[in-house]
Short mmCIF file of C-alpha atoms in Angstrom, two decimals:
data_model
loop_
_atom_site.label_atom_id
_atom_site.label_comp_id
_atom_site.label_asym_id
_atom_site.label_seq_id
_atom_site.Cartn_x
_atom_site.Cartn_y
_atom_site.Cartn_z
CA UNK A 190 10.33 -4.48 -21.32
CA UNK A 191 8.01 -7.12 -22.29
CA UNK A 192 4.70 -5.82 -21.58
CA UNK A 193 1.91 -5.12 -23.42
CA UNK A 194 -1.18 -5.14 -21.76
CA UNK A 195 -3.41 -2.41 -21.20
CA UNK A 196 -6.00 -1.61 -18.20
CA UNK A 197 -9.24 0.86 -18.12
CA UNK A 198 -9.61 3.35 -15.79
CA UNK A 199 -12.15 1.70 -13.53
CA UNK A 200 -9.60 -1.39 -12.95
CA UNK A 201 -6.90 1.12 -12.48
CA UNK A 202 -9.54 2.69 -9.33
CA UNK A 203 -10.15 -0.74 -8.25
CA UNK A 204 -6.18 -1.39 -8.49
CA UNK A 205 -5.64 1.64 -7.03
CA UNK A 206 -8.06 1.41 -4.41
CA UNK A 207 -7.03 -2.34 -3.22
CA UNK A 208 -3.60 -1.19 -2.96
CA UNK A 209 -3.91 1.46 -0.34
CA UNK A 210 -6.40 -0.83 1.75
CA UNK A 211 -3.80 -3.53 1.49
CA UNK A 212 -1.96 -3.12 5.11
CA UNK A 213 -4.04 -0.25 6.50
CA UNK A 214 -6.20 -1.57 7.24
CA UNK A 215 -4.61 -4.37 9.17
CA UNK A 216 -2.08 -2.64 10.76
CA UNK A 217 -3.39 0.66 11.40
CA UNK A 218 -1.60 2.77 13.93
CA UNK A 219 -3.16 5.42 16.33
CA UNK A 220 0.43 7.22 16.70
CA UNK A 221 0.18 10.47 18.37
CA UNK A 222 -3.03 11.32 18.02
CA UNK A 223 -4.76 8.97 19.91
CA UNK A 224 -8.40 8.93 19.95
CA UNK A 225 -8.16 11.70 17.50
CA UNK A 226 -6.17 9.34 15.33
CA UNK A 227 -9.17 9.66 12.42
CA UNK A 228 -8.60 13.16 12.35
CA UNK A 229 -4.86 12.54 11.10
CA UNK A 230 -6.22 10.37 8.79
CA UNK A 231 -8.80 12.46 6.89
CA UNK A 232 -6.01 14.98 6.57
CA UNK A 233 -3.33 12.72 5.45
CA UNK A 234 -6.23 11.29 2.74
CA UNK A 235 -6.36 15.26 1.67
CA UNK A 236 -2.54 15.54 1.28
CA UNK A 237 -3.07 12.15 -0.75
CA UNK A 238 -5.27 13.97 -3.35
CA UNK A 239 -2.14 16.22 -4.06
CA UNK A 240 0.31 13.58 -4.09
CA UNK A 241 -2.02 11.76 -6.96
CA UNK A 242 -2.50 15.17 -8.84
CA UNK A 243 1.31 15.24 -8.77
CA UNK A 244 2.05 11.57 -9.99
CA UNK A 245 -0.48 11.74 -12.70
CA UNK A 246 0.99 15.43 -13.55
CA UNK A 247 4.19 13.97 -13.95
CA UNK A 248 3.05 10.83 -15.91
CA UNK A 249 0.98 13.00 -18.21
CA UNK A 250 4.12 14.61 -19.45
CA UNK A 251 5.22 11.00 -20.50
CA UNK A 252 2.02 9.05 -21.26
CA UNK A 253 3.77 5.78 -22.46
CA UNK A 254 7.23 5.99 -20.42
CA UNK A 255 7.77 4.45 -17.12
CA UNK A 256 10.18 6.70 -14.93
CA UNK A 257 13.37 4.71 -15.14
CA UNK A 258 12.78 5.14 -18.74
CA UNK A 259 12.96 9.31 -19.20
CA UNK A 260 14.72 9.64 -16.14
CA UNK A 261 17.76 9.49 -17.85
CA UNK A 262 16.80 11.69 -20.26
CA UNK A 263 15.67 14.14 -17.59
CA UNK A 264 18.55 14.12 -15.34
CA UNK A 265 21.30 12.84 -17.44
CA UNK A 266 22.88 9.55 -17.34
CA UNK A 267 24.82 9.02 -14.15
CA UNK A 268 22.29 11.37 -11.86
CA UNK A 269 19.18 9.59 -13.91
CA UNK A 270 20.91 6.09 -13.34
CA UNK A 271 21.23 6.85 -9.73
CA UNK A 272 18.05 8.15 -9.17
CA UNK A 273 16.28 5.27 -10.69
CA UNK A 274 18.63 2.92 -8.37
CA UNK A 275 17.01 4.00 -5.12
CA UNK A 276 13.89 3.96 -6.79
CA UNK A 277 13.95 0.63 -7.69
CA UNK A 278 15.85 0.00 -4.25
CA UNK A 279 12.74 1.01 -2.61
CA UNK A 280 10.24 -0.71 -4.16
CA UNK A 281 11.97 -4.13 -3.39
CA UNK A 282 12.36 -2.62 0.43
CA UNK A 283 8.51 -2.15 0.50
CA UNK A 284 8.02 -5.44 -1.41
CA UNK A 285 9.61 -6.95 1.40
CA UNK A 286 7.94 -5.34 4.06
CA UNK A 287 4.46 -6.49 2.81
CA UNK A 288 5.64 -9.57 2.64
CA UNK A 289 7.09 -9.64 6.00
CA UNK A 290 3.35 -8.16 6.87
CA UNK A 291 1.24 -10.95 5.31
CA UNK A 292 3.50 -13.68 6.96
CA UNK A 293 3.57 -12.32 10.60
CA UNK A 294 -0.38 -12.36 10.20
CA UNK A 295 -0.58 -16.20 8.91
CA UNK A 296 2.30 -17.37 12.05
CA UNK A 297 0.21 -15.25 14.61
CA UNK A 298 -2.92 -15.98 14.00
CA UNK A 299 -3.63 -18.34 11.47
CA UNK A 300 -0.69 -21.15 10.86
CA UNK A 301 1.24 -20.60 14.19
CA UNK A 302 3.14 -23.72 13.51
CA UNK A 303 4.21 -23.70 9.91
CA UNK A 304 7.69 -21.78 9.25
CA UNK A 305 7.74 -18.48 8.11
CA UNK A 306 9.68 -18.78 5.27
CA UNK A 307 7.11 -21.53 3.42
CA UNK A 308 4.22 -18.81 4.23
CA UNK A 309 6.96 -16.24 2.90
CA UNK A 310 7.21 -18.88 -0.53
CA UNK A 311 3.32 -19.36 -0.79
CA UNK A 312 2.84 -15.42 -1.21
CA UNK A 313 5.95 -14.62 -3.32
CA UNK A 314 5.26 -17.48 -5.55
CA UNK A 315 1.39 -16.47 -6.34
CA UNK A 316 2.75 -12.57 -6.72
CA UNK A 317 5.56 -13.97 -9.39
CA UNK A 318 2.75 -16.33 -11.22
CA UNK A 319 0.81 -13.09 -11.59
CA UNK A 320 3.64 -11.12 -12.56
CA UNK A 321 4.36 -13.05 -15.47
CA UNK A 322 1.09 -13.06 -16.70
CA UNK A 323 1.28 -9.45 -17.24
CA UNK A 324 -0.32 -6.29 -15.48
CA UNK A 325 -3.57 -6.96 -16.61
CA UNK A 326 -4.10 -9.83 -14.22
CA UNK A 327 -3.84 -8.60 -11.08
CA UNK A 328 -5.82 -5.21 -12.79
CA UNK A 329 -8.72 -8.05 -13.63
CA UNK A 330 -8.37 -9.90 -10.17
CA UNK A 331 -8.76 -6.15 -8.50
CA UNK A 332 -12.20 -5.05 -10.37
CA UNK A 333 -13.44 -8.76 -9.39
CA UNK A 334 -12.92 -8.50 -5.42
CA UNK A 335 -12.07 -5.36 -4.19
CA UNK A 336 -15.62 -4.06 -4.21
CA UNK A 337 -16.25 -7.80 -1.87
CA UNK A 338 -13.57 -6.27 0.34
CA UNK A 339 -15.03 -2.76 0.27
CA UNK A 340 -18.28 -4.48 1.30
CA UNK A 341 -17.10 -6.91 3.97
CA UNK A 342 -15.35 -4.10 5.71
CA UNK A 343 -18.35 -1.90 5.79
CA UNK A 344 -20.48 -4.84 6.88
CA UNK A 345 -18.13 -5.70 9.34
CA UNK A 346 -17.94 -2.45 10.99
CA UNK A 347 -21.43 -2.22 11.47
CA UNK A 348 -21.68 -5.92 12.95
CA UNK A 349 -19.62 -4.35 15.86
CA UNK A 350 -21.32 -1.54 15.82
CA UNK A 351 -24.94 -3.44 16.66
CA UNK A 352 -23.48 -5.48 19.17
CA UNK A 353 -24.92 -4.94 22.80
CA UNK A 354 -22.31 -3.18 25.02
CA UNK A 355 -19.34 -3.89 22.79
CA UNK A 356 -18.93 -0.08 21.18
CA UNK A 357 -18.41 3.14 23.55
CA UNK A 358 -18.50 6.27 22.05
CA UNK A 359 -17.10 8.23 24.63
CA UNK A 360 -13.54 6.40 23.91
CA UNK A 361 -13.49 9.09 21.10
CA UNK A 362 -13.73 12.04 23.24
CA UNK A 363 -12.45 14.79 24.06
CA UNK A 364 -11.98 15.69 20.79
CA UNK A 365 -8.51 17.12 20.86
CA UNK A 366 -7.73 17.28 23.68
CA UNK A 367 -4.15 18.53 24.34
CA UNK A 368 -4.68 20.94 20.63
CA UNK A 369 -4.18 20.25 16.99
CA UNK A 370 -0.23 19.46 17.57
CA UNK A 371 -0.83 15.81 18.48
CA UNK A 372 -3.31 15.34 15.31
CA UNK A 373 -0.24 17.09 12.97
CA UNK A 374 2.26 14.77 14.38
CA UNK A 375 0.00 11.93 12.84
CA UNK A 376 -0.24 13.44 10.10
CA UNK A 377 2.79 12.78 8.27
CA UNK A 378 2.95 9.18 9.02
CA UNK A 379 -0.59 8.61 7.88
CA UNK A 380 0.02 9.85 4.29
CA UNK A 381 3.34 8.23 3.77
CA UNK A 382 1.92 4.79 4.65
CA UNK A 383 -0.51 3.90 2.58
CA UNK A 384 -0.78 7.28 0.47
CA UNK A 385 2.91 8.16 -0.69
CA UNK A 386 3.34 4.69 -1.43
CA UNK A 387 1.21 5.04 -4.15
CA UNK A 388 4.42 6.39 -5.74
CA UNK A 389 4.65 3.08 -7.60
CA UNK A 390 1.80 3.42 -9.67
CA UNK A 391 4.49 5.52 -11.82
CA UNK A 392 4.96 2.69 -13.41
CA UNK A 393 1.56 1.49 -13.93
CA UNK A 394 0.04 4.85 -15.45
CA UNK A 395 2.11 4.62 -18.71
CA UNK A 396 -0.35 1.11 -19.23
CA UNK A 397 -3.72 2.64 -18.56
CA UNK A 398 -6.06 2.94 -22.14
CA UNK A 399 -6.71 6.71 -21.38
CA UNK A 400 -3.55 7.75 -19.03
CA UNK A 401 -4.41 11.86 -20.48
CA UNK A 402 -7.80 10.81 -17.69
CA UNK A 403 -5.71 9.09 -14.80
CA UNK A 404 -6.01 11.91 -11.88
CA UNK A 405 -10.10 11.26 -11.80
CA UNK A 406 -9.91 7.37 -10.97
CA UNK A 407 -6.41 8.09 -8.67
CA UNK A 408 -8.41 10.66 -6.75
CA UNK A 409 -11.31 8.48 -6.49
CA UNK A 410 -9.54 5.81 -4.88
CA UNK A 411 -7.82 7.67 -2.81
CA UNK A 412 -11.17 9.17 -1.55
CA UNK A 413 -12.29 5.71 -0.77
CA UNK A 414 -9.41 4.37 1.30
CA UNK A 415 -9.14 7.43 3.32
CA UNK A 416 -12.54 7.22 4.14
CA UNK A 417 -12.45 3.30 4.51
CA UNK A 418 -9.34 3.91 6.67
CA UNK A 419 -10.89 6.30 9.12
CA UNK A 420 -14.01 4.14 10.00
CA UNK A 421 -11.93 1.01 10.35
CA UNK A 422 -9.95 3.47 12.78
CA UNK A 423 -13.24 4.95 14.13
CA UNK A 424 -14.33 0.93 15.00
CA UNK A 425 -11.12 -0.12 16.97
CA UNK A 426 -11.17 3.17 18.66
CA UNK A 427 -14.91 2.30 20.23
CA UNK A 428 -14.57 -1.15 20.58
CA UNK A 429 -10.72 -1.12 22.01
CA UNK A 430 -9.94 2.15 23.33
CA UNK A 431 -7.45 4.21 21.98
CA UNK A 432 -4.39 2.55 24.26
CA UNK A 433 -5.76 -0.86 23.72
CA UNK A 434 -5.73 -0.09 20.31
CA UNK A 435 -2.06 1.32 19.87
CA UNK A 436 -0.73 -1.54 22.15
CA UNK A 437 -1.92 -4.19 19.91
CA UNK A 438 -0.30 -5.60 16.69
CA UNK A 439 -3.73 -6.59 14.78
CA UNK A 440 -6.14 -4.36 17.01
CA UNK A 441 -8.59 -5.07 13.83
CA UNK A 442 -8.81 -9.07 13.70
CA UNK A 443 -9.37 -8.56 17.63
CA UNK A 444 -12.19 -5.77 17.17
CA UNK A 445 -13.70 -8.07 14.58
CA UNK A 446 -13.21 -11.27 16.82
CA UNK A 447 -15.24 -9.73 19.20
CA UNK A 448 -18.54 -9.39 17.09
CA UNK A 449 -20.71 -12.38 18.74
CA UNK A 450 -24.41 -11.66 18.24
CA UNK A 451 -26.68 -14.19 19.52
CA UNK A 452 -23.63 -16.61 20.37
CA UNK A 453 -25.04 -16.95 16.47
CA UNK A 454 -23.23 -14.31 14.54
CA UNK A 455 -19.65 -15.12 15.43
CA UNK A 456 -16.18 -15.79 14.52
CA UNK A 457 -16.03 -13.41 11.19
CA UNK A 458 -12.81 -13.30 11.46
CA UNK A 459 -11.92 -15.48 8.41
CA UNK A 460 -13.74 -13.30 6.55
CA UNK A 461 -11.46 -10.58 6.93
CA UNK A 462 -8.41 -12.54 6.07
CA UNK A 463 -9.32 -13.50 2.84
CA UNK A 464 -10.03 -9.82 2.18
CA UNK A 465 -6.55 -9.06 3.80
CA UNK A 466 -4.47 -12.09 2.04
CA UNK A 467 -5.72 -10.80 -1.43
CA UNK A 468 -5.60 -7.08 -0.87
CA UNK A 469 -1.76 -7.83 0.88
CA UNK A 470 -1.12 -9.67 -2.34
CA UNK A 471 -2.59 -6.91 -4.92
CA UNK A 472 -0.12 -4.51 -3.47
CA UNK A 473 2.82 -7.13 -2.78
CA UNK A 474 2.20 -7.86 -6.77
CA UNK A 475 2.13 -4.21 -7.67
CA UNK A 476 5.45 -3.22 -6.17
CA UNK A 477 7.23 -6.61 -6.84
CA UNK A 478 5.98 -5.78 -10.84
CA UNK A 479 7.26 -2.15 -10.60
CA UNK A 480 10.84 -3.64 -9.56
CA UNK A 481 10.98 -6.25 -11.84
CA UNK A 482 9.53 -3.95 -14.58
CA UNK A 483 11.91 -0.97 -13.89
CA UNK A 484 14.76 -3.48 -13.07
CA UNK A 485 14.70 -4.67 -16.66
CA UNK A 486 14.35 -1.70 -18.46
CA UNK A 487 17.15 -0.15 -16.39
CA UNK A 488 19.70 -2.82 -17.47
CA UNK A 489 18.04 -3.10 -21.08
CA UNK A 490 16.76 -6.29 -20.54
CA UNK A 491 13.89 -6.99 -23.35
CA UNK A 492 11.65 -8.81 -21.12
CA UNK A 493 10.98 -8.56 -17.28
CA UNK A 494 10.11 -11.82 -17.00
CA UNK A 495 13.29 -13.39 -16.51
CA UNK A 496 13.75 -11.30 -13.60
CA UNK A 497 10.98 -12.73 -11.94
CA UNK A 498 12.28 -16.15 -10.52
CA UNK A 499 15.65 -14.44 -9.03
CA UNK A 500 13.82 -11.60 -7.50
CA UNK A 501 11.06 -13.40 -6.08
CA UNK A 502 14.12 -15.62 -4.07
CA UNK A 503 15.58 -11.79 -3.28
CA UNK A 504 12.74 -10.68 -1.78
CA UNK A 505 11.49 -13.78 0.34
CA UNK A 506 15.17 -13.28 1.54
CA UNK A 507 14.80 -10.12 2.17
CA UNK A 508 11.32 -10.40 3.95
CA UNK A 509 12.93 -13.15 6.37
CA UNK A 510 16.11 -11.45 7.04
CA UNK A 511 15.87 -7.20 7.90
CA UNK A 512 14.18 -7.64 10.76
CA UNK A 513 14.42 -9.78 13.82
CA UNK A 514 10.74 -10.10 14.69
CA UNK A 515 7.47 -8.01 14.28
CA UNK A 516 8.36 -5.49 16.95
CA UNK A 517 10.89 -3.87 14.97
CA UNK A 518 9.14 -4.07 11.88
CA UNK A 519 6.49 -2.07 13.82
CA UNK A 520 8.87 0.42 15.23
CA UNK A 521 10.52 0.81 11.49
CA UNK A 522 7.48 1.39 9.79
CA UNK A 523 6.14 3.78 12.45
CA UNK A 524 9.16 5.99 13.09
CA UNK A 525 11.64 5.68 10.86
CA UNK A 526 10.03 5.04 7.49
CA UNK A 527 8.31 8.48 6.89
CA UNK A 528 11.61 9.78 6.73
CA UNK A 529 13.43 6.75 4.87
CA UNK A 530 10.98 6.89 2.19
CA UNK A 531 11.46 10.55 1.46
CA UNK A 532 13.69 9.71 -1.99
CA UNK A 533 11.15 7.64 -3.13
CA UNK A 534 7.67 9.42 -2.74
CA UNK A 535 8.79 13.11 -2.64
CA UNK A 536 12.01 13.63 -3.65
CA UNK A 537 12.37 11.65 -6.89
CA UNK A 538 9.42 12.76 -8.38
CA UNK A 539 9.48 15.94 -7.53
CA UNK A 540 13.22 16.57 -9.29
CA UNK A 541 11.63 14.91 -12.51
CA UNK A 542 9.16 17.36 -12.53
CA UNK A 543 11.05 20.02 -11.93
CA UNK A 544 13.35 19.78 -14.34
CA UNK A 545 11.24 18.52 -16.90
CA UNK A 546 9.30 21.74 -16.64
CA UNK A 547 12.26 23.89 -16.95
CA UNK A 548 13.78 22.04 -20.17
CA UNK A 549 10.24 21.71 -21.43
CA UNK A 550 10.60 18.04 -22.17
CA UNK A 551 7.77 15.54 -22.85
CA UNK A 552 7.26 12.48 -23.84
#
């Protein structure tokens, strides 16, 4: 496979951590729920502790394998070779989607003028420079500004929270208010994106220095985004309103566009792009590696890195071409990709587990 490197378990939380505040941050639904919305959210964060105890079960079992590797042992060679096929199919499908994420933001807001598939080029290109520098780049990069993101979120939120007039509470009440159905609708959406995607870090585990100690740092992070992920929820709930808020395609660059205190304090905005352009690149990275990575090992390839030119041009494709505009990415990714992903964050792993445990192989 090519790679070598090794991370610690704090970059693998910061990694970790980074990844699932990526797009949730930025695009961060209020589905069924409504103004209960942060309800759905603390109980998809508590389904996400059992989807990490699962992943780092299953990597445990194989402490220095990727899953394309013993998947083949596991399942046999055509099933095995399948499997890891729609495995690998789906992390290019989510690479793609990030992408497409990153680049609606920078032609909406930020370079309205500039073609979307040079924005598309800018982002692919950084994630394949990283790439080939190995995994313990963008693990580096992670512990060095993901706590600056964790902080400018948190000092963002309370900016709007101090500004005269611009916060009402009452937008999050009644508090359930047609039962606990609408809040267990959300539910299922909420953990798939961002919590089952952290499927992918399958393929980083194998590359921690203690992967025997990976569920304490997963769990950790996962903590931390749920709980990041609800206030940020909380904020455009009592700034927007919870309609205002599901009708809009950024409603948190508009919540934090509205901060203004003093006609001093203003226009923070560009503060919470940088921390979205690098935490959208930390997870476009991550799941562009993990296909290149499994890609290579699947075909027997000794290095990934050849695979990173041609798949970097596949997925700006890609990005550009499966959907028409950023309404249908939105209606994708909010109805039909809790049940698209299934294979990928449930299914697969689950089956390797499984049968692992019943043949009693390991690693």
């Amino acid at each position: 496979m090519g790679e070598k490197g090794r991370i610690s378990l704090w970059q693998f939380f910061m990694l970790v951590t980074g990844f699932l505040i990526g797009t949730s941050t930025l695009i961060i639904p209020v589905g069924p729920a409504k103004q209960d919305a942060w309800i759905s959210y603390l109980l998809a964060g508590t389904m996400g502790l059992g989807a990490a105890y699962f992943y780092t079960a299953l990597a445990r079992r194989f402490p220095r394998e990727i899953p394309v590797q013993y998947a083949t042992r596991v399942l046999g060679r055509w099933l095995g070779t399948c499997c890891n096929l729609i495995f690998l199919w789906y992390a290019l499908h989510l690479a793609a989607l990030v992408l497409r994420n990153v680049v609606e933001l920078y032609k909406l807001v930020i370079l309205p003028q500039t073609p979307m598939v040079v924005v598309a080029g800018i982002f692919a290109g950084l994630a394949a420079y990283a790439i080939r520098l190995g995994i313990e780049i963008p693990a580096r990069l992670s512990e060095l500004l993901i706590p600056f993101a964790i902080a400018a979120i948190l000092l963002l939120t309370a900016l709007a929270v101090f500004v005269p007039g611009l916060v009402h509470w009452e937008a999050l009440l009644p508090v359930m208010e047609k039962g606990p159905l609408p809040v267990l609708r959300g539910v299922t959406p909420a953990f798939v994106f961002p919590f089952g995607e952290s499927v992918f870090f399958l393929v980083i585990l194998p590359f921690l220095t203690e992967p025997g100690k990976s569920f304490g740092p997963f769990a950790g992070a996962v903590v931390t985004a749920t709980l990041l992920t609800a206030l940020v929820l909380v904020r455009n709930i009592i700034v927007l309103g919870a309609s205002e808020a599901a009708r809009m395609n950024f409603p948190s660059l508009i919540a934090i566009q509205m901060i203004n205190i003093g006609d001093f304090l203003q226009r923070m905005e560009p503060v919470i792009i940088f921390v979205w352009s690098f935490t959208i690149l930390l997870k476009l990275t991550i799941v562009y590696y993990v296909f290149t990575l499994g890609t290579a090992q699947l075909f027997g390839l000794k290095d990934y890195r050849s695979l990173v030119l041609p798949a970097g041009l596949l997925l700006t494709f890609l990005s550009m071409s499966l959907y028409e505009n950023f309404a249908q990415m939105l209606i994708f990714a909010g109805r039909a990709f809790p049940f698209y992903f299934l294979p990928a964050y449930l299914l697969y792993p689950a089956l390797l587990l499984m049968v692992a445990k019943i043949r009693n192989m390991k690693g």
